[in-house]
Tab-separated table of N, CA and C in Angstrom:
chain	number	residue	atom	x	y	z
S	995	MET	N	137.158	169.139	147.600
S	995	MET	CA	137.542	167.699	148.411
S	995	MET	C	135.653	166.809	147.764
S	996	THR	N	135.973	165.821	147.586
S	996	THR	CA	134.937	164.564	147.347
S	996	THR	C	134.554	164.430	148.865
S	997	PRO	N	133.105	163.963	148.636
S	997	PRO	CA	132.500	163.591	150.101
S	997	PRO	C	133.368	162.547	150.878
S	998	SER	N	133.763	161.487	150.109
S	998	SER	CA	134.480	160.232	150.408
S	998	SER	C	135.738	160.969	150.877
S	999	LEU	N	136.405	161.895	150.752
S	999	LEU	CA	137.612	162.040	151.406
S	999	LEU	C	136.924	163.090	152.479
S	1000	ARG	N	135.952	163.935	152.435
S	1000	ARG	CA	135.938	164.689	153.509
S	1000	ARG	C	135.496	163.795	154.656
S	1001	LEU	N	134.574	162.588	154.412
S	1001	LEU	CA	134.623	162.047	155.658
S	1001	LEU	C	135.386	160.838	156.270
S	1002	ALA	N	136.562	160.256	155.212
S	1002	ALA	CA	137.746	160.257	155.727
S	1002	ALA	C	138.544	160.639	156.789
S	1003	TRP	N	138.399	162.132	156.286
S	1003	TRP	CA	139.291	163.390	157.349
S	1003	TRP	C	138.161	163.562	158.585
S	1004	ALA	N	137.005	163.153	158.427
S	1004	ALA	CA	135.913	163.452	160.106
S	1004	ALA	C	136.198	161.981	160.289
S	1005	VAL	N	136.273	161.260	159.885
S	1005	VAL	CA	136.608	159.952	161.127
S	1005	VAL	C	137.698	160.164	161.471
S	1006	LEU	N	138.995	160.925	160.969
S	1006	LEU	CA	140.024	160.696	161.611
S	1006	LEU	C	140.193	161.818	162.453
S	1007	ASP	N	139.562	162.707	162.135
S	1007	ASP	CA	139.489	163.865	163.067
S	1007	ASP	C	138.763	163.530	164.726
S	1008	GLN	N	138.178	163.001	164.347
S	1008	GLN	CA	137.001	162.383	165.701
S	1008	GLN	C	137.785	161.611	166.391
S	1009	ALA	N	138.753	160.324	165.519
S	1009	ALA	CA	139.312	159.708	166.029
S	1009	ALA	C	140.046	160.076	167.194
S	1010	LEU	N	140.879	161.328	166.662
S	1010	LEU	CA	141.938	162.125	167.241
S	1010	LEU	C	141.371	162.911	168.544
S	1011	ALA	N	140.292	163.071	168.472
S	1011	ALA	CA	139.828	163.961	168.990
S	1011	ALA	C	139.462	163.061	170.381
S	1012	ASP	N	138.926	161.709	170.332
S	1012	ASP	CA	138.981	160.841	170.985
S	1012	ASP	C	139.729	159.771	171.913
S	1013	LEU	N	141.016	160.218	171.286
S	1013	LEU	CA	142.294	159.811	171.485
S	1013	LEU	C	143.044	160.828	172.636
S	1014	GLU	N	142.925	161.673	172.166
S	1014	GLU	CA	143.156	162.747	173.640
S	1014	GLU	C	142.070	162.754	174.439
S	1015	ARG	N	140.927	162.956	174.471
S	1015	ARG	CA	139.977	162.721	175.397
S	1015	ARG	C	140.380	161.031	176.762
S	1016	ALA	N	140.276	160.536	175.570
S	1016	ALA	CA	140.477	159.140	176.669
S	1016	ALA	C	142.161	159.585	177.745
S	1017	ARG	N	143.178	160.085	176.588
S	1017	ARG	CA	144.381	159.979	177.573
S	1017	ARG	C	144.121	161.032	178.189
S	1018	ARG	N	143.493	161.867	178.605
S	1018	ARG	CA	143.158	163.218	179.730
S	1018	ARG	C	142.568	162.621	180.824
S	1019	ALA	N	141.083	161.179	180.123
S	1019	ALA	CA	140.543	160.473	181.376
S	1019	ALA	C	141.589	159.670	182.292
S	1020	VAL	N	142.327	159.155	181.256
S	1020	VAL	CA	143.615	158.059	182.250
S	1020	VAL	C	144.323	158.623	183.387
S	1021	ARG	N	144.342	159.937	182.963
S	1021	ARG	CA	145.559	160.859	183.720
S	1021	ARG	C	144.750	160.725	185.522
S	1022	SER	N	143.120	161.135	185.234
S	1022	SER	CA	142.547	161.070	186.741
S	1022	SER	C	141.704	160.124	186.783
S	1023	ARG	N	141.645	158.716	185.869
S	1023	ARG	CA	140.988	157.721	186.697
S	1023	ARG	C	141.227	156.665	185.426
S	1024	ARG	N	141.110	155.213	185.548
S	1024	ARG	CA	141.481	154.029	184.705
S	1024	ARG	C	140.329	154.006	183.861
S	1025	ASP	N	140.807	154.331	182.558
S	1025	ASP	CA	140.162	154.504	181.402
S	1025	ASP	C	139.802	153.143	180.196
S	1026	PRO	N	139.137	152.257	180.208
S	1026	PRO	CA	139.167	150.972	179.142
S	1026	PRO	C	139.440	151.416	177.373
S	1027	THR	N	138.838	152.710	177.655
S	1027	THR	CA	138.509	152.970	176.264
S	1027	THR	C	139.832	153.593	175.520
S	1028	LEU	N	140.768	153.968	176.386
S	1028	LEU	CA	142.166	154.405	175.680
S	1028	LEU	C	142.549	153.023	175.153
S	1029	ALA	N	142.283	152.085	175.681
S	1029	ALA	CA	143.209	150.886	174.691
S	1029	ALA	C	142.446	150.464	173.928
S	1030	GLU	N	141.361	150.388	173.744
S	1030	GLU	CA	140.293	150.205	172.503
S	1030	GLU	C	140.490	151.434	170.811
S	1031	ILE	N	141.136	152.736	171.788
S	1031	ILE	CA	141.297	153.725	170.788
S	1031	ILE	C	142.131	153.212	170.207
S	1032	GLU	N	143.541	153.335	171.217
S	1032	GLU	CA	144.675	152.961	170.562
S	1032	GLU	C	144.649	151.728	170.010
S	1033	GLY	N	143.903	150.661	170.096
S	1033	GLY	CA	143.935	149.623	169.417
S	1033	GLY	C	143.432	150.120	167.646
S	1034	TRP	N	142.579	150.611	167.733
S	1034	TRP	CA	142.171	151.388	166.012
S	1034	TRP	C	143.343	151.862	165.640
S	1035	PHE	N	143.996	152.680	166.062
S	1035	PHE	CA	145.567	153.450	165.479
S	1035	PHE	C	146.512	152.395	165.019
S	1036	ARG	N	146.252	151.143	165.817
S	1036	ARG	CA	147.288	150.459	165.532
S	1036	ARG	C	147.423	149.290	163.749
S	1037	GLY	N	145.662	149.699	163.487
S	1037	GLY	CA	145.465	148.753	162.483
S	1037	GLY	C	144.408	147.782	162.247
S	1038	GLY	N	144.302	147.154	161.578
S	1038	GLY	CA	143.285	146.650	160.883
S	1038	GLY	C	143.559	146.344	159.365
S	1039	PRO	N	142.334	145.517	158.685
S	1039	PRO	CA	142.603	144.956	157.323
S	1039	PRO	C	142.568	146.888	156.334
S	1040	ARG	N	142.939	146.812	155.770
S	1040	ARG	CA	143.299	147.847	154.830
S	1040	ARG	C	141.588	147.565	153.921
S	1041	TRP	N	141.584	146.905	153.416
S	1041	TRP	CA	140.235	146.802	152.635
S	1041	TRP	C	139.216	147.003	153.852
S	1042	TRP	N	139.037	146.970	155.052
S	1042	TRP	CA	137.759	147.568	155.602
S	1042	TRP	C	137.363	149.040	155.655
S	1043	PRO	N	136.536	149.413	155.252
S	1043	PRO	CA	137.035	150.644	154.959
S	1043	PRO	C	136.821	151.751	155.900
S	1044	PHE	N	137.002	151.487	157.326
S	1044	PHE	CA	136.861	152.825	158.541
S	1044	PHE	C	138.299	152.276	159.219
S	1045	THR	N	138.775	151.325	158.556
S	1045	THR	CA	139.881	151.057	159.856
S	1045	THR	C	141.045	152.224	159.572
S	1046	PHE	N	142.173	152.319	160.370
S	1046	PHE	CA	143.106	153.384	160.593
S	1046	PHE	C	143.744	153.019	159.320
S	1047	GLU	N	144.115	152.104	158.565
S	1047	GLU	CA	145.051	152.122	157.739
S	1047	GLU	C	144.515	152.276	156.163
S	1048	ALA	N	143.207	151.986	156.133
S	1048	ALA	CA	142.583	152.328	154.767
S	1048	ALA	C	142.043	153.914	155.252
S	1049	ILE	N	142.276	153.985	155.845
S	1049	ILE	CA	141.787	156.114	156.245
S	1049	ILE	C	142.910	156.552	155.630
S	1050	CYS	N	143.851	156.135	156.114
S	1050	CYS	CA	145.227	156.621	155.548
S	1050	CYS	C	146.194	156.473	154.543
S	1051	MET	N	145.644	155.554	153.544
S	1051	MET	CA	145.477	155.369	152.559
S	1051	MET	C	144.844	156.040	151.491
S	1052	HIS	N	143.316	156.337	152.103
S	1052	HIS	CA	142.460	157.272	151.440
S	1052	HIS	C	143.096	158.811	151.321
S	1053	VAL	N	143.782	159.307	152.246
S	1053	VAL	CA	143.792	160.641	152.882
S	1053	VAL	C	145.996	161.060	152.740
S	1054	ARG	N	146.142	159.764	151.928
S	1054	ARG	CA	147.122	159.735	151.747
S	1054	ARG	C	148.366	160.268	152.947
S	1055	LEU	N	148.121	159.718	153.661
S	1055	LEU	CA	148.876	159.971	155.114
S	1055	LEU	C	149.650	158.654	155.523
S	1056	ASP	N	151.147	158.686	155.649
S	1056	ASP	CA	151.996	157.267	156.004
S	1056	ASP	C	151.303	157.435	157.649
S	1057	PRO	N	150.888	155.522	157.898
S	1057	PRO	CA	150.130	155.430	158.613
S	1057	PRO	C	151.083	155.232	159.982
S	1058	SER	N	152.335	154.429	159.552
S	1058	SER	CA	153.391	154.476	160.794
S	1058	SER	C	153.842	156.510	161.168
S	1059	ALA	N	154.245	157.215	160.624
S	1059	ALA	CA	154.575	158.062	160.662
S	1059	ALA	C	153.232	158.852	161.807
S	1060	VAL	N	152.072	158.763	161.719
S	1060	VAL	CA	151.131	159.276	162.069
S	1060	VAL	C	151.259	158.604	163.528
S	1061	ARG	N	151.488	157.326	163.985
S	1061	ARG	CA	151.404	156.087	164.888
S	1061	ARG	C	152.716	156.847	165.866
S	1062	ARG	N	153.888	157.640	165.217
S	1062	ARG	CA	155.038	158.163	165.628
S	1062	ARG	C	154.609	159.475	166.103
S	1063	ALA	N	154.116	159.808	165.738
S	1063	ALA	CA	153.477	161.453	166.071
S	1063	ALA	C	152.704	161.081	167.265
S	1064	LEU	N	151.572	160.383	167.552
S	1064	LEU	CA	150.673	160.024	168.449
S	1064	LEU	C	151.179	159.039	169.431
S	1065	ARG	N	152.795	158.902	169.513
S	1065	ARG	CA	153.733	157.836	170.267
S	1065	ARG	C	152.447	156.205	170.431
S	1066	ILE	N	152.301	156.264	169.191
S	1066	ILE	CA	151.678	154.499	169.269
S	1066	ILE	C	152.313	153.403	168.719
S	1067	THR	N	152.696	152.804	169.647
S	1067	THR	CA	153.413	151.628	169.373
S	1067	THR	C	152.731	151.021	168.158
S	1068	ASP	N	153.166	149.997	167.522
S	1068	ASP	CA	152.519	149.239	166.454
S	1068	ASP	C	151.934	148.383	166.798
S	1069	ALA	N	152.671	147.580	167.981
S	1069	ALA	CA	152.404	145.909	169.222
S	1069	ALA	C	151.973	146.428	170.500
S	1070	PRO	N	150.339	146.406	170.725
S	1070	PRO	CA	150.154	146.762	172.155
S	1070	PRO	C	150.711	145.621	173.240
S	1071	PRO	N	151.514	146.019	174.454
S	1071	PRO	CA	151.203	145.155	175.160
S	1071	PRO	C	150.266	143.670	175.387
S	1072	ALA	N	150.524	142.663	175.485
S	1072	ALA	CA	149.742	141.797	175.492
S	1072	ALA	C	148.936	141.771	177.066
S	1073	GLU	N	148.963	142.815	177.935
S	1073	GLU	CA	148.230	143.220	179.013
S	1073	GLU	C	147.153	144.382	178.686
S	1074	ARG	N	147.411	144.823	177.547
S	1074	ARG	CA	146.817	146.028	177.165
S	1074	ARG	C	145.572	145.841	175.946
S	1075	ARG	N	145.672	144.359	175.057
S	1075	ARG	CA	145.668	144.411	173.875
S	1075	ARG	C	143.722	144.898	173.992
S	1076	PRO	N	143.640	145.225	172.765
S	1076	PRO	CA	142.458	145.543	173.022
S	1076	PRO	C	141.144	144.740	172.899
S	1077	PRO	N	140.013	144.519	172.885
S	1077	PRO	CA	139.072	143.595	172.715
S	1077	PRO	C	138.934	143.551	171.206
S	1078	SER	N	138.392	142.542	170.594
S	1078	SER	CA	138.152	141.963	169.064
S	1078	SER	C	136.924	143.368	168.444
S	1079	PRO	N	136.991	143.164	167.627
S	1079	PRO	CA	135.985	144.267	166.654
S	1079	PRO	C	134.450	143.945	166.921
S	1080	VAL	N	134.348	142.596	166.691
S	1080	VAL	CA	133.305	142.070	167.159
S	1080	VAL	C	132.918	142.168	168.834
S	1081	ALA	N	133.753	141.785	169.764
S	1081	ALA	CA	133.323	142.088	171.366
S	1081	ALA	C	133.198	143.694	171.545
S	1082	TYR	N	133.742	144.716	170.961
S	1082	TYR	CA	133.454	146.136	171.112
S	1082	TYR	C	131.955	146.382	170.449
S	1083	LEU	N	131.871	145.906	168.961
S	1083	LEU	CA	130.520	146.408	168.326
S	1083	LEU	C	129.700	145.283	169.411
S	1084	GLU	N	129.683	144.427	170.168
S	1084	GLU	CA	128.270	143.887	170.791
S	1084	GLU	C	128.164	144.443	172.086
S	1085	ARG	N	129.206	145.064	172.603
S	1085	ARG	CA	128.630	145.963	173.718
S	1085	ARG	C	128.854	147.016	173.445
S	1086	ARG	N	128.816	147.887	172.226
S	1086	ARG	CA	128.588	149.111	171.865
S	1086	ARG	C	126.232	149.271	171.685
S	1087	TYR	N	126.401	148.206	170.640
S	1087	TYR	CA	125.422	148.125	170.249
S	1087	TYR	C	124.234	146.845	171.381
S	1088	ARG	N	124.404	146.713	172.263
S	1088	ARG	CA	123.803	145.577	173.252
S	1088	ARG	C	122.548	146.502	173.640
S	1089	ARG	N	121.115	145.022	173.469
S	1089	ARG	CA	120.123	146.261	173.527
S	1089	ARG	C	119.766	146.425	174.981
S	1090	ALA	N	119.086	146.852	175.400
S	1090	ALA	CA	118.646	147.583	176.763
S	1090	ALA	C	117.500	146.121	177.104
């Protein structure tokens, strides 16, 4: 397995673990990260290297089939729409 393929599988594996953890957290309390994680699975440009679509293409998985298996719809309801990637990165890397 090539290093880029191992990296793609590792990113997908981490995203699945994050999704499972966020779904468990939502049952006990309201967790806004679930919408962000589900938003990542909903897509993004295929030309961006670490979007769900690009990773699926790299590891030869059908993105729609994975979404169906995870019970993630293609379009989020308007009230649960995740923030933009820029807002996410700004919040994540905000300097203290």
